[in-house]
Amino acid sequence: MISLFISALVDGRQPTIFGDGEQTRDFTYVANVVDGVLRAAETPGLAGQVINVATGGRVSLNHLFPDASRDHRRRSHAPLR
């Protein structure tokens, strides 16, 4: 989802938000997911169990888009070093 928003912004397009945009997602860093899966794989008694690796925080798409847009504008206007 985030990569789709950023790609649209970089291309000068408005990202597509379906519905009212109030649907939420729990965005998790890939490294944290890998860590959680490895820990689960090494935990006795979890074989065959379903696990969820998440932050427990919800972000609506309506909230995500302005943040991504603001960050993109800030980065695209930053002076080159």
C-alpha positions as a Markdown table, in Angstrom:
| # | Residue | x | y | z |
|---|---|---|---|---|
| 1 | Met | 0.0 | 0.0 | 0.0 |
| 2 | Ile | 2.7 | 2.5 | 1.0 |
| 3 | Ser | 4.7 | 1.7 | -2.1 |
| 4 | Leu | 1.7 | 2.3 | -4.4 |
| 5 | Phe | 1.1 | 5.7 | -2.7 |
| 6 | Ile | 4.8 | 6.6 | -3.1 |
| 7 | Ser | 4.9 | 5.4 | -6.8 |
| 8 | Ala | 1.9 | 7.5 | -7.6 |
| 9 | Leu | 3.3 | 10.6 | -5.9 |
| 10 | Val | 6.7 | 10.2 | -7.7 |
| 11 | Asp | 4.8 | 9.9 | -11.0 |
| 12 | Gly | 2.8 | 13.0 | -10.3 |
| 13 | Arg | -0.5 | 11.0 | -10.0 |
| 14 | Gln | -3.1 | 11.0 | -7.2 |
| 15 | Pro | -3.1 | 7.6 | -5.4 |
| 16 | Thr | -6.3 | 5.6 | -5.7 |
| 17 | Ile | -8.2 | 5.1 | -2.5 |
| 18 | Phe | -11.1 | 2.7 | -2.8 |
| 19 | Gly | -14.2 | 3.2 | -0.7 |
| 20 | Asp | -14.3 | 5.9 | 1.9 |
| 21 | Gly | -10.6 | 5.5 | 2.8 |
| 22 | Glu | -11.4 | 4.7 | 6.5 |
| 23 | Gln | -10.3 | 1.1 | 6.1 |
| 24 | Thr | -7.2 | 0.5 | 8.3 |
| 25 | Arg | -4.0 | -1.4 | 8.1 |
| 26 | Asp | -1.3 | -2.4 | 10.6 |
| 27 | Phe | 2.0 | -1.5 | 8.9 |
| 28 | Thr | 4.9 | -3.5 | 10.3 |
| 29 | Tyr | 8.6 | -3.3 | 9.4 |
| 30 | Val | 9.8 | -6.3 | 7.4 |
| 31 | Ala | 12.7 | -6.9 | 9.9 |
| 32 | Asn | 10.2 | -7.2 | 12.7 |
| 33 | Val | 8.1 | -9.7 | 10.8 |
| 34 | Val | 11.2 | -11.8 | 10.1 |
| 35 | Asp | 12.2 | -11.6 | 13.8 |
| 36 | Gly | 8.7 | -12.7 | 14.8 |
| 37 | Val | 8.6 | -15.6 | 12.4 |
| 38 | Leu | 12.0 | -16.8 | 13.4 |
| 39 | Arg | 11.1 | -16.6 | 17.1 |
| 40 | Ala | 7.9 | -18.5 | 16.4 |
| 41 | Ala | 9.8 | -21.2 | 14.5 |
| 42 | Glu | 12.1 | -21.7 | 17.4 |
| 43 | Thr | 9.4 | -21.8 | 20.1 |
| 44 | Pro | 8.4 | -25.3 | 21.2 |
| 45 | Gly | 4.8 | -26.2 | 20.8 |
| 46 | Leu | 4.0 | -23.6 | 18.1 |
| 47 | Ala | 4.4 | -26.0 | 15.1 |
| 48 | Gly | 1.2 | -25.8 | 13.0 |
| 49 | Gln | -0.2 | -22.8 | 14.9 |
| 50 | Val | -1.4 | -19.6 | 13.3 |
| 51 | Ile | 0.5 | -16.5 | 14.4 |
| 52 | Asn | 0.1 | -12.9 | 13.6 |
| 53 | Val | 3.0 | -10.5 | 13.6 |
| 54 | Ala | 1.8 | -7.0 | 13.9 |
| 55 | Thr | 2.2 | -3.7 | 15.9 |
| 56 | Gly | -1.4 | -3.6 | 17.0 |
| 57 | Gly | -1.7 | 0.0 | 15.6 |
| 58 | Arg | -4.2 | 0.9 | 13.0 |
| 59 | Val | -3.7 | 3.5 | 10.3 |
| 60 | Ser | -6.5 | 4.6 | 8.0 |
| 61 | Leu | -5.7 | 5.1 | 4.3 |
| 62 | Asn | -7.1 | 8.7 | 4.7 |
| 63 | His | -4.5 | 9.3 | 7.4 |
| 64 | Leu | -1.7 | 7.6 | 5.4 |
| 65 | Phe | -2.0 | 9.6 | 2.2 |
| 66 | Pro | -1.5 | 13.1 | 3.6 |
| 67 | Asp | 1.5 | 11.8 | 5.6 |
| 68 | Ala | 3.0 | 10.2 | 2.5 |
| 69 | Ser | 2.3 | 13.2 | 0.4 |
| 70 | Arg | 3.8 | 15.6 | 2.9 |
| 71 | Asp | 6.9 | 13.5 | 3.2 |
| 72 | His | 7.3 | 13.2 | -0.6 |
| 73 | Arg | 7.0 | 17.0 | -1.0 |
| 74 | Arg | 9.6 | 17.5 | 1.8 |
| 75 | Arg | 12.0 | 15.1 | 0.1 |
| 76 | Ser | 11.5 | 16.3 | -3.4 |
| 77 | His | 12.2 | 19.9 | -2.4 |
| 78 | Ala | 15.2 | 19.1 | -0.2 |
| 79 | Pro | 18.5 | 20.7 | -1.4 |
| 80 | Leu | 21.0 | 18.3 | -3.0 |
| 81 | Arg | 24.1 | 17.6 | -0.9 |
